[in-house]
Amino acid sequence: MADTKREIERKFEFTRAGKKGAGPARGEVPDLTGTAGITAVTDQGTVELDAVYYDTPDRRLAADGLTLRRRTGGADAGWHLKLPVSPGVRDEIGAPLGDALPDSLAALVRSRVRGTGLAPQVRLVSSRRISHLLGADGALLAELATDAVRAERGGARAAWTEVEVELADGVDPGLLDAVEKTFRKAGLKVSDAPSKLARALAETGAETPARPGDAGPDATAGAQVLAYLRAQRDTLVAQDPAVRRNLPDSVHQMRVATRRLRSAFKTYRKVLDRDVTDPVGEELRWLAAELGVDRDQEVLLERIQTHLGEVPRTLVTGPVRSRLRVWNTTRRAGSRRRALAVLDGKRYVALLDSLDALLDDPPLRDAAAGPAREVLPAAVLRDFERLAGRVEGALAMDAGADRDRALHDARKAAKRARYAAEAAVPALGKPAKRLAEAVKSVQSLLGDHQDGVVAREALRGLAVQAHGAGEPGFTWGVLYGREEALAERRERELPDVWAAAADPALRAALG
C-alpha cells in the first residue's frame, strides 16, 4: 500500500564564500540555534542512501517535475514518487521496496508514460548527515540534512554538497525564510535546481527537457491557439494522478480541460482543420461524459446537503440524512470505479497519444499564419452570437420543461463563449478578459438553474424511495419546493445578467 506525505522543504547550495566574517568556512552549515523558534539542534547521525531514478527515454517525468526512484538505506527505503504541488512543496508517495515498480505508483505515472517503458536514468549515492531542529517545548520543527551527493549517468559523473531543510507537519513555512536568511549570511543560497535529479541531469550533460512557453501577445493565431491547447493537454495529463488519488476537485479540473480542448477545436476552426480535430474532439466528449458520472454526483450531493442544512429542524422528519448518505455512497461507489476504469483503459491512452500527435504536427489552415490580434476576435464574436441566439430564444419561451432544456443549451453555449474569450486573453488582453468574466456570470446563473433541474429529479427519486420504506416524505417535498423557488428566481435574474454581458461595448473593445 502506498503512503503519502506532504513535503515542504527548501534546498540550499554553497556559494563561493559567505560575507566576510559573517559565518563558518565554506562547506560547513551554520548553527541555527536562535533562528526563529529554534532552541536546539540535535545530531541524528549519518545514513548512506543509494537511489536509482527512473524515467522514460525522453524523460517525460522530469519534464513535468516528477521524480520516481527506488532507494535503499535510511528509514524510508522503498519506491518513492514525488509530485509537484507548488514551488518548494511536493507530495511524496511511497511504496514498499521491491524489484519491480509497484502497481500503485505505475498507475500514477500512466498518463505520462503510457506505452513507453521506464528505465534507470541516474543513480545518486548520498552520505546524509541528519539534524533535528527543535522548538522550545522539544517538538520537532524541521529536519536538516547535509548531503554529499555522487551522481552517475552512464559514463558521466558529478558530485556536490547540498543542504535540505524539511518542515515537520504543521510548522509555519515562515521558518524556512528565517533559515534562508541565516544561511545566506554564511555563504549558502537557495539551490537553482528544483531537485537532486534535475541537478544530476544538468551536471551530467542531460538537461531536463523544456516545455514550450507562452506564445506571447504578438504571436500568430496558430501559435496562440496551439499554446492554449498545449496548456489544456498538460492540465488533463497532470490531473490524472490527482483523480486516481481522489483529491478534491480533481475530476472537475480534468473534465474542464477536456471541454476546453473540445471547445477550442470548434471555436478556432479557421485556424485548425476540423477534418483532423473533430475525431479527437469526439473522444474528448466521450471522456468528459465518463468523468461526469462521478463529478455530477459530487455536485448534486453538495447541493442537497447545503439546502438541507438550511431547512429548520422542525421541518426535517424521518431519517433524511442517513437515506441521503446511503443513496450517495451507492451511486459514488459505482461512479468512481467507472472513472478509474476509464483511466486504465486503452481508449483513454489512445486519446492522449492522439492529442500529442495533433500538437506535434498541427493541421494548420491559412488563417493560422495571420496575427492573433486580427484572427481571434472574429472567432470569439462568432461564439458570442451563438450564445445570444440561445439565450434570447430561451427567454422567449414559457416556463416549463422545454424552457429548462433551452436554458441548459444556453449554458453550454456560454461555456464555449467564455472559453473562447479566455483563450484569446494573451493576444487581446483586458477586453477579452472582461468579456470572459461577463459571460461567466451568465454561465454561473444558468449552471445553478440546471443544477436545480437535476436536483429536483433526484429529490423526486429520494422521496419515492422514502415512501417505499415507510419513511416520511415531507422533507423531500420541502427541498423540492425550495429548488422550484430558486429556479424561478434565477429565471427572473437572467434578463439583467444577460443584458450586462450583451453590452455592445464589451465586444467593440475586442477590435
CSV table of N, CA and C in Angstrom, one decimal, residues 1-2 43 49 72 75 96 147 167 170 201 239 251 271 278 286-287 361 502:
chain,number,residue,atom,x,y,z
A,1,MET,N,0.8,-1.2,0.0
A,1,MET,CA,0.0,0.0,0.0
A,1,MET,C,0.9,1.2,0.0
A,2,ALA,N,0.5,2.3,-0.8
A,2,ALA,CA,1.3,3.5,-0.9
A,2,ALA,C,0.9,4.4,0.3
A,43,ASP,N,22.0,16.3,16.8
A,43,ASP,CA,22.6,15.4,15.7
A,43,ASP,C,22.0,14.0,15.7
A,49,LEU,N,22.6,6.5,1.5
A,49,LEU,CA,21.5,6.4,0.6
A,49,LEU,C,21.9,6.0,-0.8
A,72,THR,N,17.5,2.6,-1.4
A,72,THR,CA,17.9,1.8,-0.3
A,72,THR,C,18.6,2.6,0.7
A,75,ALA,N,15.6,5.3,6.9
A,75,ALA,CA,14.4,4.7,7.5
A,75,ALA,C,13.2,4.5,6.5
A,96,PRO,N,6.4,-0.1,-0.7
A,96,PRO,CA,7.5,-0.9,-0.2
A,96,PRO,C,8.6,-1.3,-1.2
A,147,ASP,N,23.8,16.7,2.5
A,147,ASP,CA,24.0,15.6,1.6
A,147,ASP,C,25.3,15.8,0.8
A,167,LEU,N,10.3,20.9,6.6
A,167,LEU,CA,9.5,21.2,7.8
A,167,LEU,C,8.7,19.9,8.3
A,170,GLY,N,2.7,20.7,10.1
A,170,GLY,CA,2.0,21.7,10.8
A,170,GLY,C,2.9,22.9,11.1
A,201,LEU,N,21.0,15.6,-13.7
A,201,LEU,CA,20.8,15.6,-15.2
A,201,LEU,C,21.6,16.7,-15.8
A,239,GLN,N,-3.8,16.1,-14.1
A,239,GLN,CA,-4.9,15.8,-13.2
A,239,GLN,C,-5.2,14.3,-13.1
A,251,VAL,N,-11.5,15.7,-10.4
A,251,VAL,CA,-12.3,15.2,-11.5
A,251,VAL,C,-12.9,16.4,-12.3
A,271,VAL,N,-8.5,28.2,-37.9
A,271,VAL,CA,-7.1,28.0,-37.6
A,271,VAL,C,-6.6,26.6,-37.7
A,278,ASP,N,-12.0,17.1,-35.4
A,278,ASP,CA,-13.3,16.5,-35.0
A,278,ASP,C,-13.2,15.1,-34.4
A,286,TRP,N,-16.4,12.0,-25.2
A,286,TRP,CA,-16.6,10.7,-24.5
A,286,TRP,C,-16.0,10.7,-23.1
A,287,LEU,N,-14.7,11.2,-23.0
A,287,LEU,CA,-14.0,11.3,-21.8
A,287,LEU,C,-14.7,12.2,-20.8
A,361,ASP,N,2.2,17.9,-34.8
A,361,ASP,CA,2.1,18.1,-36.2
A,361,ASP,C,0.7,18.7,-36.5
A,502,ALA,N,-24.3,41.3,-22.7
A,502,ALA,CA,-24.5,41.7,-24.1
A,502,ALA,C,-24.3,43.1,-24.4
